Amino acid sequence: MPGSHEVDWVSLELAAQEAMRHAYAPYSRFPVGAAAFTEDGRLVTGCNVENASYGLTLCAECTLVGALQMSGGGRLTAFYCVDGEGNVLMPCGRCRQLLYEHRAPGMQLMTVSGIKTMDQVLPDAFGPENLEAEEH
Ligand code: THU
């Protein structure tokens, strides 16, 4: 598991802030940007994309996961999310589940209370392992 000293958190923060500037958030006026590193060293980013049918809004993490898949897939090692002022933002509950699916072992997140692991922000999570447990 990579130690937190190995993660370039400053680059991740800057990439999340840059991504945030691409947000489409005319309804909430709450732009969000997200950035993550992959196991093979790629940087993937995302921004929230809202919709006139409000419930269809894509969080920044949704578009980040799309970017992950479109750029070769793989797993996320470190994640950073920011609000419109560039401050750290916690991923919503749904997006913690999204990130969990694509986490590398020991994936770290910058949070409002410091660096945490995926398992700390979504303990005892439901995940792909559960679907492998039984024949259906
Ligand atoms: N939002 C995200 O993009 N990610 C989160 O984890 C929290 C919420 C967006 C969705 C919506 O466009 C705006 O923030 C206000 O909820």
Short mmCIF file of N, CA, C and O and ligand atoms in Angstrom, two decimals:
data_model
loop_
_atom_site.label_atom_id
_atom_site.label_comp_id
_atom_site.label_asym_id
_atom_site.label_seq_id
_atom_site.Cartn_x
_atom_site.Cartn_y
_atom_site.Cartn_z
N MET A 1 0.86 -1.20 0.00
CA MET A 1 0.00 0.00 0.00
C MET A 1 0.89 1.24 0.00
O MET A 1 1.79 1.36 0.81
N PRO A 2 0.65 2.18 -0.92
CA PRO A 2 1.51 3.36 -0.97
C PRO A 2 1.31 4.24 0.25
O PRO A 2 0.18 4.40 0.73
N GLY A 3 2.37 4.80 0.76
CA GLY A 3 2.26 5.72 1.90
C GLY A 3 1.78 7.07 1.41
O GLY A 3 1.96 7.41 0.25
N SER A 4 1.19 7.87 2.31
CA SER A 4 0.63 9.16 1.89
C SER A 4 1.73 10.10 1.39
O SER A 4 1.49 10.97 0.57
N HIS A 5 3.00 9.87 1.85
CA HIS A 5 4.09 10.72 1.41
C HIS A 5 4.38 10.55 -0.07
O HIS A 5 5.02 11.40 -0.68
N GLU A 6 3.92 9.44 -0.65
CA GLU A 6 4.20 9.19 -2.06
C GLU A 6 3.17 9.85 -2.98
O GLU A 6 3.38 9.91 -4.18
N VAL A 7 2.07 10.30 -2.43
CA VAL A 7 1.02 10.91 -3.25
C VAL A 7 1.31 12.40 -3.43
O VAL A 7 1.57 13.10 -2.45
N ASP A 8 1.25 12.85 -4.66
CA ASP A 8 1.44 14.27 -4.95
C ASP A 8 0.10 14.99 -4.77
O ASP A 8 -0.62 15.24 -5.74
N TRP A 9 -0.21 15.30 -3.51
CA TRP A 9 -1.52 15.89 -3.20
C TRP A 9 -1.69 17.27 -3.80
O TRP A 9 -2.80 17.67 -4.13
N VAL A 10 -0.59 18.01 -3.95
CA VAL A 10 -0.69 19.36 -4.51
C VAL A 10 -1.13 19.30 -5.97
O VAL A 10 -2.02 20.03 -6.41
N SER A 11 -0.53 18.39 -6.73
CA SER A 11 -0.94 18.24 -8.14
C SER A 11 -2.39 17.80 -8.24
O SER A 11 -3.13 18.26 -9.12
N LEU A 12 -2.79 16.93 -7.33
CA LEU A 12 -4.17 16.44 -7.34
C LEU A 12 -5.14 17.58 -7.02
O LEU A 12 -6.20 17.72 -7.66
N GLU A 13 -4.78 18.40 -6.05
CA GLU A 13 -5.62 19.55 -5.67
C GLU A 13 -5.75 20.52 -6.85
O GLU A 13 -6.86 20.97 -7.19
N LEU A 14 -4.64 20.82 -7.50
CA LEU A 14 -4.67 21.76 -8.64
C LEU A 14 -5.50 21.19 -9.79
O LEU A 14 -6.25 21.91 -10.45
N ALA A 15 -5.38 19.89 -10.02
CA ALA A 15 -6.14 19.25 -11.10
C ALA A 15 -7.64 19.26 -10.78
O ALA A 15 -8.47 19.47 -11.67
N ALA A 16 -7.98 19.07 -9.51
CA ALA A 16 -9.40 19.11 -9.11
C ALA A 16 -9.95 20.53 -9.28
O ALA A 16 -11.08 20.72 -9.74
N GLN A 17 -9.14 21.52 -8.95
CA GLN A 17 -9.58 22.91 -9.10
C GLN A 17 -9.76 23.27 -10.57
O GLN A 17 -10.71 23.96 -10.94
N GLU A 18 -8.87 22.78 -11.42
CA GLU A 18 -9.00 23.02 -12.86
C GLU A 18 -10.26 22.33 -13.40
O GLU A 18 -11.03 22.91 -14.18
N ALA A 19 -10.49 21.11 -12.96
CA ALA A 19 -11.68 20.37 -13.39
C ALA A 19 -12.95 21.11 -12.97
O ALA A 19 -13.93 21.18 -13.73
N MET A 20 -12.93 21.65 -11.76
CA MET A 20 -14.10 22.37 -11.23
C MET A 20 -14.50 23.52 -12.15
O MET A 20 -15.69 23.85 -12.29
N ARG A 21 -13.53 24.13 -12.82
CA ARG A 21 -13.85 25.26 -13.70
C ARG A 21 -14.61 24.82 -14.95
O ARG A 21 -15.11 25.66 -15.69
N HIS A 22 -14.71 23.52 -15.18
CA HIS A 22 -15.48 23.00 -16.31
C HIS A 22 -16.91 22.61 -15.92
O HIS A 22 -17.67 22.13 -16.75
N ALA A 23 -17.25 22.76 -14.65
CA ALA A 23 -18.55 22.30 -14.17
C ALA A 23 -19.70 22.97 -14.91
O ALA A 23 -19.62 24.14 -15.31
N TYR A 24 -20.77 22.21 -15.06
CA TYR A 24 -22.03 22.76 -15.59
C TYR A 24 -23.03 22.69 -14.44
O TYR A 24 -23.61 21.64 -14.16
N ALA A 25 -23.15 23.79 -13.71
CA ALA A 25 -23.97 23.80 -12.50
C ALA A 25 -24.86 25.04 -12.44
O ALA A 25 -24.80 25.81 -11.48
N PRO A 26 -25.69 25.23 -13.48
CA PRO A 26 -26.52 26.45 -13.52
C PRO A 26 -27.64 26.44 -12.49
O PRO A 26 -28.20 27.50 -12.19
N TYR A 27 -27.99 25.27 -11.98
CA TYR A 27 -29.14 25.19 -11.05
C TYR A 27 -28.70 25.34 -9.61
O TYR A 27 -29.26 26.14 -8.86
N SER A 28 -27.71 24.59 -9.21
CA SER A 28 -27.24 24.71 -7.82
C SER A 28 -26.24 25.86 -7.66
O SER A 28 -26.04 26.36 -6.57
N ARG A 29 -25.61 26.24 -8.75
CA ARG A 29 -24.49 27.19 -8.69
C ARG A 29 -23.44 26.73 -7.69
O ARG A 29 -22.86 27.51 -6.94
N PHE A 30 -23.24 25.41 -7.68
CA PHE A 30 -22.27 24.78 -6.77
C PHE A 30 -21.34 23.89 -7.60
O PHE A 30 -21.52 22.67 -7.70
N PRO A 31 -20.35 24.52 -8.27
CA PRO A 31 -19.44 23.72 -9.09
C PRO A 31 -18.56 22.82 -8.22
O PRO A 31 -18.16 23.20 -7.12
N VAL A 32 -18.28 21.64 -8.76
CA VAL A 32 -17.43 20.66 -8.06
C VAL A 32 -16.42 20.10 -9.06
O VAL A 32 -16.75 19.88 -10.22
N GLY A 33 -15.21 19.90 -8.58
CA GLY A 33 -14.18 19.25 -9.40
C GLY A 33 -13.57 18.10 -8.63
O GLY A 33 -13.47 18.15 -7.40
N ALA A 34 -13.16 17.09 -9.36
CA ALA A 34 -12.55 15.92 -8.72
C ALA A 34 -11.36 15.47 -9.55
O ALA A 34 -11.34 15.61 -10.78
N ALA A 35 -10.36 14.93 -8.87
CA ALA A 35 -9.17 14.42 -9.56
C ALA A 35 -8.66 13.19 -8.81
O ALA A 35 -8.82 13.10 -7.57
N ALA A 36 -8.08 12.28 -9.56
CA ALA A 36 -7.55 11.06 -8.94
C ALA A 36 -6.38 10.54 -9.75
O ALA A 36 -6.29 10.76 -10.96
N PHE A 37 -5.49 9.83 -9.05
CA PHE A 37 -4.42 9.10 -9.71
C PHE A 37 -4.82 7.64 -9.82
O PHE A 37 -5.54 7.10 -8.96
N THR A 38 -4.32 7.00 -10.88
CA THR A 38 -4.57 5.58 -11.08
C THR A 38 -3.32 4.79 -10.71
O THR A 38 -2.23 5.36 -10.58
N GLU A 39 -3.50 3.50 -10.58
CA GLU A 39 -2.36 2.63 -10.22
C GLU A 39 -1.21 2.74 -11.21
O GLU A 39 -0.05 2.60 -10.84
N ASP A 40 -1.54 2.97 -12.48
CA ASP A 40 -0.47 3.07 -13.49
C ASP A 40 -0.03 4.51 -13.73
O ASP A 40 0.60 4.81 -14.75
N GLY A 41 -0.40 5.41 -12.80
CA GLY A 41 0.16 6.76 -12.82
C GLY A 41 -0.58 7.79 -13.64
O GLY A 41 -0.12 8.92 -13.79
N ARG A 42 -1.76 7.42 -14.17
CA ARG A 42 -2.55 8.41 -14.91
C ARG A 42 -3.28 9.33 -13.94
O ARG A 42 -3.52 8.98 -12.79
N LEU A 43 -3.62 10.52 -14.47
CA LEU A 43 -4.45 11.47 -13.73
C LEU A 43 -5.80 11.52 -14.42
O LEU A 43 -5.86 11.72 -15.65
N VAL A 44 -6.88 11.31 -13.68
CA VAL A 44 -8.22 11.43 -14.26
C VAL A 44 -9.00 12.48 -13.47
O VAL A 44 -8.78 12.65 -12.27
N THR A 45 -9.86 13.20 -14.17
CA THR A 45 -10.59 14.28 -13.53
C THR A 45 -12.07 14.24 -13.91
O THR A 45 -12.46 13.55 -14.87
N GLY A 46 -12.86 15.00 -13.18
CA GLY A 46 -14.29 15.10 -13.49
C GLY A 46 -14.88 16.35 -12.89
O GLY A 46 -14.29 16.97 -11.99
N CYS A 47 -16.05 16.75 -13.42
CA CYS A 47 -16.78 17.90 -12.87
C CYS A 47 -18.26 17.54 -12.85
O CYS A 47 -18.69 16.63 -13.57
N ASN A 48 -19.03 18.24 -12.02
CA ASN A 48 -20.45 17.95 -12.00
C ASN A 48 -21.14 18.52 -13.24
O ASN A 48 -20.75 19.57 -13.76
N VAL A 49 -22.12 17.79 -13.71
CA VAL A 49 -22.89 18.18 -14.90
C VAL A 49 -24.37 18.05 -14.53
O VAL A 49 -24.88 16.94 -14.38
N GLU A 50 -25.02 19.20 -14.34
CA GLU A 50 -26.41 19.19 -13.89
C GLU A 50 -27.37 19.07 -15.07
O GLU A 50 -26.96 19.07 -16.25
N ASN A 51 -28.66 18.97 -14.74
CA ASN A 51 -29.68 18.77 -15.76
C ASN A 51 -30.95 19.49 -15.32
O ASN A 51 -31.22 19.57 -14.11
N ALA A 52 -31.73 19.97 -16.29
CA ALA A 52 -33.00 20.64 -15.97
C ALA A 52 -33.92 19.71 -15.19
O ALA A 52 -34.75 20.16 -14.39
N SER A 53 -33.79 18.41 -15.42
CA SER A 53 -34.45 17.42 -14.59
C SER A 53 -33.47 17.12 -13.45
O SER A 53 -32.58 16.28 -13.55
N TYR A 54 -33.63 17.89 -12.37
CA TYR A 54 -32.57 17.99 -11.35
C TYR A 54 -31.98 16.66 -10.89
O TYR A 54 -30.78 16.54 -10.68
N GLY A 55 -32.84 15.67 -10.73
CA GLY A 55 -32.39 14.39 -10.20
C GLY A 55 -31.42 13.65 -11.10
O GLY A 55 -30.82 12.66 -10.69
N LEU A 56 -31.28 14.11 -12.32
CA LEU A 56 -30.37 13.44 -13.26
C LEU A 56 -28.94 13.96 -13.17
O LEU A 56 -28.06 13.49 -13.91
N THR A 57 -28.72 14.91 -12.29
CA THR A 57 -27.39 15.50 -12.13
C THR A 57 -26.30 14.45 -11.99
O THR A 57 -26.44 13.48 -11.25
N LEU A 58 -25.21 14.68 -12.71
CA LEU A 58 -24.02 13.84 -12.56
C LEU A 58 -23.06 14.54 -11.62
O LEU A 58 -22.68 15.69 -11.86
N CYS A 59 -22.68 13.89 -10.55
CA CYS A 59 -21.66 14.44 -9.67
C CYS A 59 -20.30 14.39 -10.38
O CYS A 59 -20.10 13.64 -11.33
N ALA A 60 -19.37 15.17 -9.86
CA ALA A 60 -18.02 15.20 -10.43
C ALA A 60 -17.39 13.80 -10.42
O ALA A 60 -16.64 13.44 -11.32
N GLU A 61 -17.73 13.02 -9.40
CA GLU A 61 -17.16 11.67 -9.31
C GLU A 61 -17.68 10.77 -10.43
O GLU A 61 -16.99 9.86 -10.87
N CYS A 62 -18.92 11.03 -10.87
CA CYS A 62 -19.50 10.23 -11.96
C CYS A 62 -18.71 10.44 -13.24
O CYS A 62 -18.36 9.48 -13.94
N THR A 63 -18.43 11.70 -13.55
CA THR A 63 -17.71 11.96 -14.80
C THR A 63 -16.25 11.53 -14.67
O THR A 63 -15.64 11.12 -15.65
N LEU A 64 -15.72 11.59 -13.44
CA LEU A 64 -14.35 11.08 -13.22
C LEU A 64 -14.28 9.58 -13.50
O LEU A 64 -13.35 9.10 -14.16
N VAL A 65 -15.25 8.85 -13.04
CA VAL A 65 -15.26 7.40 -13.28
C VAL A 65 -15.42 7.12 -14.78
O VAL A 65 -14.79 6.20 -15.33
N GLY A 66 -16.22 7.94 -15.46
CA GLY A 66 -16.32 7.80 -16.92
C GLY A 66 -14.98 8.06 -17.58
O GLY A 66 -14.57 7.32 -18.49
N ALA A 67 -14.29 9.09 -17.12
CA ALA A 67 -12.97 9.42 -17.68
C ALA A 67 -11.98 8.29 -17.39
O ALA A 67 -11.13 7.96 -18.23
N LEU A 68 -12.10 7.68 -16.22
CA LEU A 68 -11.24 6.54 -15.87
C LEU A 68 -11.40 5.42 -16.90
O LEU A 68 -10.42 4.91 -17.45
N GLN A 69 -12.65 5.08 -17.15
CA GLN A 69 -12.91 3.98 -18.09
C GLN A 69 -12.47 4.33 -19.50
O GLN A 69 -11.88 3.51 -20.21
N MET A 70 -12.76 5.57 -19.90
CA MET A 70 -12.44 5.99 -21.27
C MET A 70 -10.94 6.13 -21.52
O MET A 70 -10.50 6.13 -22.67
N SER A 71 -10.18 6.26 -20.45
CA SER A 71 -8.73 6.43 -20.63
C SER A 71 -7.96 5.15 -20.34
O SER A 71 -6.74 5.18 -20.20
N GLY A 72 -8.69 4.03 -20.24
CA GLY A 72 -7.98 2.75 -20.09
C GLY A 72 -8.38 1.94 -18.87
O GLY A 72 -7.85 0.86 -18.66
N GLY A 73 -9.28 2.47 -18.04
CA GLY A 73 -9.74 1.72 -16.88
C GLY A 73 -8.67 1.67 -15.80
O GLY A 73 -7.85 2.56 -15.65
N GLY A 74 -8.72 0.63 -15.02
CA GLY A 74 -7.77 0.50 -13.91
C GLY A 74 -8.38 0.98 -12.61
O GLY A 74 -9.58 1.22 -12.52
N ARG A 75 -7.53 1.12 -11.61
CA ARG A 75 -8.04 1.41 -10.26
C ARG A 75 -7.42 2.69 -9.70
O ARG A 75 -6.29 3.06 -10.03
N LEU A 76 -8.19 3.34 -8.82
CA LEU A 76 -7.80 4.64 -8.27
C LEU A 76 -6.98 4.47 -6.99
O LEU A 76 -7.34 3.69 -6.11
N THR A 77 -5.91 5.26 -6.89
CA THR A 77 -5.05 5.17 -5.70
C THR A 77 -5.23 6.36 -4.76
O THR A 77 -5.02 6.23 -3.55
N ALA A 78 -5.55 7.54 -5.32
CA ALA A 78 -5.69 8.74 -4.48
C ALA A 78 -6.72 9.66 -5.12
O ALA A 78 -6.77 9.78 -6.35
N PHE A 79 -7.50 10.34 -4.28
CA PHE A 79 -8.65 11.13 -4.78
C PHE A 79 -8.75 12.45 -4.04
O PHE A 79 -8.51 12.52 -2.82
N TYR A 80 -9.13 13.50 -4.79
CA TYR A 80 -9.28 14.84 -4.21
C TYR A 80 -10.50 15.49 -4.86
O TYR A 80 -10.65 15.46 -6.08
N CYS A 81 -11.37 16.08 -4.07
CA CYS A 81 -12.58 16.74 -4.57
C CYS A 81 -12.64 18.15 -3.99
O CYS A 81 -12.32 18.35 -2.81
N VAL A 82 -13.02 19.12 -4.83
CA VAL A 82 -13.10 20.51 -4.35
C VAL A 82 -14.42 21.15 -4.72
O VAL A 82 -15.07 20.78 -5.70
N ASP A 83 -14.78 22.17 -3.92
CA ASP A 83 -15.98 22.96 -4.22
C ASP A 83 -15.58 24.18 -5.06
O ASP A 83 -14.42 24.31 -5.49
N GLY A 84 -16.53 25.08 -5.26
CA GLY A 84 -16.30 26.23 -6.14
C GLY A 84 -15.26 27.21 -5.63
O GLY A 84 -14.75 28.03 -6.40
N GLU A 85 -14.93 27.11 -4.35
CA GLU A 85 -13.88 27.98 -3.80
C GLU A 85 -12.53 27.26 -3.75
O GLU A 85 -11.55 27.82 -3.24
N GLY A 86 -12.54 26.04 -4.25
CA GLY A 86 -11.28 25.27 -4.26
C GLY A 86 -11.00 24.55 -2.97
O GLY A 86 -9.92 23.98 -2.80
N ASN A 87 -11.97 24.55 -2.06
CA ASN A 87 -11.77 23.87 -0.78
C ASN A 87 -12.14 22.39 -0.88
O ASN A 87 -13.02 22.00 -1.68
N VAL A 88 -11.50 21.60 -0.04
CA VAL A 88 -11.79 20.15 -0.02
C VAL A 88 -13.27 19.91 0.22
O VAL A 88 -13.88 20.54 1.09
N LEU A 89 -13.82 18.99 -0.56
CA LEU A 89 -15.23 18.62 -0.41
C LEU A 89 -15.33 17.11 -0.24
O LEU A 89 -14.65 16.36 -0.94
N MET A 90 -16.17 16.69 0.67
CA MET A 90 -16.36 15.25 0.85
C MET A 90 -17.26 14.70 -0.25
O MET A 90 -18.27 15.32 -0.58
N PRO A 91 -16.91 13.57 -0.82
CA PRO A 91 -17.81 12.94 -1.78
C PRO A 91 -19.12 12.55 -1.10
O PRO A 91 -19.11 12.10 0.06
N CYS A 92 -20.23 12.75 -1.79
CA CYS A 92 -21.53 12.36 -1.23
C CYS A 92 -21.57 10.84 -1.06
O CYS A 92 -20.70 10.11 -1.57
N GLY A 93 -22.56 10.36 -0.35
CA GLY A 93 -22.65 8.93 -0.06
C GLY A 93 -22.67 8.08 -1.32
O GLY A 93 -21.97 7.06 -1.40
N ARG A 94 -23.45 8.49 -2.28
CA ARG A 94 -23.54 7.73 -3.53
C ARG A 94 -22.18 7.66 -4.21
O ARG A 94 -21.79 6.62 -4.73
N CYS A 95 -21.47 8.76 -4.18
CA CYS A 95 -20.18 8.78 -4.87
C CYS A 95 -19.10 8.03 -4.10
O CYS A 95 -18.14 7.55 -4.70
N ARG A 96 -19.25 7.91 -2.80
CA ARG A 96 -18.32 7.04 -2.06
C ARG A 96 -18.48 5.61 -2.58
O ARG A 96 -17.51 4.87 -2.72
N GLN A 97 -19.70 5.23 -2.86
CA GLN A 97 -19.95 3.89 -3.41
C GLN A 97 -19.32 3.76 -4.80
O GLN A 97 -18.73 2.73 -5.13
N LEU A 98 -19.47 4.80 -5.61
CA LEU A 98 -18.85 4.78 -6.95
C LEU A 98 -17.34 4.62 -6.86
O LEU A 98 -16.74 3.83 -7.58
N LEU A 99 -16.74 5.40 -5.97
CA LEU A 99 -15.28 5.35 -5.81
C LEU A 99 -14.84 3.99 -5.26
O LEU A 99 -13.80 3.46 -5.66
N TYR A 100 -15.63 3.45 -4.35
CA TYR A 100 -15.30 2.15 -3.74
C TYR A 100 -15.15 1.08 -4.81
O TYR A 100 -14.23 0.25 -4.77
N GLU A 101 -16.03 1.11 -5.78
CA GLU A 101 -16.01 0.11 -6.86
C GLU A 101 -14.68 0.10 -7.61
O GLU A 101 -14.21 -0.94 -8.05
N HIS A 102 -14.09 1.29 -7.75
CA HIS A 102 -12.90 1.44 -8.59
C HIS A 102 -11.63 1.70 -7.78
O HIS A 102 -10.63 2.15 -8.33
N ARG A 103 -11.67 1.41 -6.50
CA ARG A 103 -10.52 1.69 -5.63
C ARG A 103 -9.41 0.67 -5.84
O ARG A 103 -9.66 -0.51 -6.08
N ALA A 104 -8.18 1.15 -5.72
CA ALA A 104 -7.04 0.25 -5.57
C ALA A 104 -6.94 -0.09 -4.08
O ALA A 104 -7.43 0.68 -3.24
N PRO A 105 -6.30 -1.20 -3.74
CA PRO A 105 -6.12 -1.49 -2.32
C PRO A 105 -5.43 -0.32 -1.62
O PRO A 105 -4.43 0.20 -2.11
N GLY A 106 -5.99 0.12 -0.51
CA GLY A 106 -5.39 1.21 0.25
C GLY A 106 -5.63 2.60 -0.33
O GLY A 106 -4.98 3.56 0.09
N MET A 107 -6.55 2.72 -1.27
CA MET A 107 -6.84 4.04 -1.87
C MET A 107 -7.04 5.10 -0.79
O MET A 107 -7.69 4.87 0.22
N GLN A 108 -6.46 6.29 -1.04
CA GLN A 108 -6.55 7.38 -0.08
C GLN A 108 -7.38 8.53 -0.63
O GLN A 108 -7.39 8.77 -1.84
N LEU A 109 -8.03 9.25 0.26
CA LEU A 109 -8.81 10.43 -0.12
C LEU A 109 -8.40 11.60 0.76
O LEU A 109 -8.19 11.42 1.97
N MET A 110 -8.31 12.78 0.16
CA MET A 110 -8.17 13.98 0.98
C MET A 110 -9.57 14.31 1.49
O MET A 110 -10.53 14.34 0.72
N THR A 111 -9.68 14.53 2.80
CA THR A 111 -10.99 14.83 3.39
C THR A 111 -10.88 16.10 4.24
O THR A 111 -9.78 16.63 4.45
N VAL A 112 -12.03 16.56 4.73
CA VAL A 112 -12.03 17.75 5.57
C VAL A 112 -11.33 17.50 6.90
O VAL A 112 -11.02 18.43 7.63
N SER A 113 -11.08 16.24 7.21
CA SER A 113 -10.32 15.93 8.42
C SER A 113 -9.04 15.16 8.10
O SER A 113 -8.63 14.28 8.86
N GLY A 114 -8.44 15.50 6.97
CA GLY A 114 -7.15 14.91 6.63
C GLY A 114 -7.27 13.72 5.69
O GLY A 114 -8.35 13.39 5.21
N ILE A 115 -6.13 13.08 5.46
CA ILE A 115 -6.08 11.95 4.53
C ILE A 115 -6.70 10.73 5.19
O ILE A 115 -6.35 10.38 6.31
N LYS A 116 -7.61 10.09 4.45
CA LYS A 116 -8.25 8.88 4.97
C LYS A 116 -8.26 7.82 3.88
O LYS A 116 -8.08 8.14 2.69
N THR A 117 -8.50 6.60 4.28
CA THR A 117 -8.63 5.53 3.29
C THR A 117 -10.10 5.40 2.89
O THR A 117 -11.00 5.85 3.59
N MET A 118 -10.28 4.74 1.76
CA MET A 118 -11.64 4.47 1.28
C MET A 118 -12.43 3.71 2.33
O MET A 118 -13.61 3.98 2.57
N ASP A 119 -11.75 2.76 2.97
CA ASP A 119 -12.44 1.95 3.98
C ASP A 119 -12.88 2.80 5.19
O ASP A 119 -13.86 2.49 5.85
N GLN A 120 -12.16 3.89 5.46
CA GLN A 120 -12.57 4.76 6.57
C GLN A 120 -13.78 5.60 6.21
O GLN A 120 -14.59 5.93 7.08
N VAL A 121 -13.91 6.00 4.95
CA VAL A 121 -15.05 6.86 4.60
C VAL A 121 -16.27 6.05 4.15
O VAL A 121 -17.37 6.60 4.04
N LEU A 122 -16.07 4.76 3.92
CA LEU A 122 -17.22 3.89 3.60
C LEU A 122 -16.99 2.52 4.23
O LEU A 122 -16.69 1.53 3.55
N PRO A 123 -17.07 2.48 5.58
CA PRO A 123 -16.76 1.21 6.26
C PRO A 123 -17.79 0.12 5.97
O PRO A 123 -18.96 0.41 5.73
N ASP A 124 -17.30 -1.10 6.01
CA ASP A 124 -18.18 -2.27 5.83
C ASP A 124 -19.04 -2.15 4.57
O ASP A 124 -20.22 -2.48 4.57
N ALA A 125 -18.40 -1.65 3.51
CA ALA A 125 -19.16 -1.36 2.29
C ALA A 125 -19.67 -2.60 1.58
O ALA A 125 -19.04 -3.66 1.60
N PHE A 126 -20.78 -2.42 0.92
CA PHE A 126 -21.25 -3.39 -0.07
C PHE A 126 -20.39 -3.19 -1.31
O PHE A 126 -20.09 -2.05 -1.67
N GLY A 127 -20.01 -4.27 -1.96
CA GLY A 127 -19.19 -4.10 -3.15
C GLY A 127 -19.23 -5.33 -4.04
O GLY A 127 -20.00 -6.26 -3.79
N PRO A 128 -18.39 -5.32 -5.06
CA PRO A 128 -18.39 -6.42 -6.02
C PRO A 128 -18.17 -7.78 -5.38
O PRO A 128 -18.68 -8.79 -5.85
N GLU A 129 -17.41 -7.78 -4.25
CA GLU A 129 -17.13 -9.05 -3.57
C GLU A 129 -18.43 -9.74 -3.14
O GLU A 129 -18.52 -10.97 -3.17
N ASN A 130 -19.42 -8.94 -2.74
CA ASN A 130 -20.66 -9.52 -2.28
C ASN A 130 -21.38 -10.31 -3.38
O ASN A 130 -22.06 -11.30 -3.12
N LEU A 131 -21.21 -9.84 -4.60
CA LEU A 131 -21.90 -10.51 -5.71
C LEU A 131 -21.17 -11.75 -6.16
O LEU A 131 -21.74 -12.60 -6.83
N GLU A 132 -19.91 -11.87 -5.72
CA GLU A 132 -19.14 -13.07 -6.06
C GLU A 132 -19.35 -14.18 -5.04
O GLU A 132 -19.00 -15.33 -5.28
N ALA A 133 -19.96 -13.84 -3.91
CA ALA A 133 -20.05 -14.78 -2.80
C ALA A 133 -20.96 -15.97 -3.09
O ALA A 133 -20.72 -17.06 -2.61
N GLU A 134 -21.99 -15.73 -3.87
CA GLU A 134 -22.98 -16.79 -4.09
C GLU A 134 -23.30 -16.94 -5.56
O GLU A 134 -23.21 -15.99 -6.33
N GLU A 135 -23.71 -18.13 -5.91
CA GLU A 135 -24.24 -18.35 -7.27
C GLU A 135 -25.67 -17.82 -7.30
O GLU A 135 -26.42 -18.00 -6.36
N HIS A 136 -26.02 -17.14 -8.36
CA HIS A 136 -27.40 -16.63 -8.47
C HIS A 136 -28.13 -17.35 -9.59
O HIS A 136 -27.53 -17.80 -10.52
N1 THU B 1 -21.88 17.23 -6.09
C1 THU B 1 -20.82 16.56 -6.65
O1 THU B 1 -20.49 16.79 -7.81
N2 THU B 1 -20.17 15.64 -5.89
C2 THU B 1 -20.43 15.39 -4.57
O2 THU B 1 -19.86 14.46 -4.00
C3 THU B 1 -21.38 16.24 -3.86
C4 THU B 1 -22.34 16.98 -4.74
C5 THU B 1 -22.62 18.20 -6.91
C6 THU B 1 -23.95 17.73 -7.36
C7 THU B 1 -24.68 19.04 -7.63
O3 THU B 1 -24.40 19.44 -8.96
C8 THU B 1 -24.03 20.02 -6.67
O4 THU B 1 -22.85 19.38 -6.18
C9 THU B 1 -24.90 20.41 -5.50
O5 THU B 1 -25.37 19.29 -4.85
#
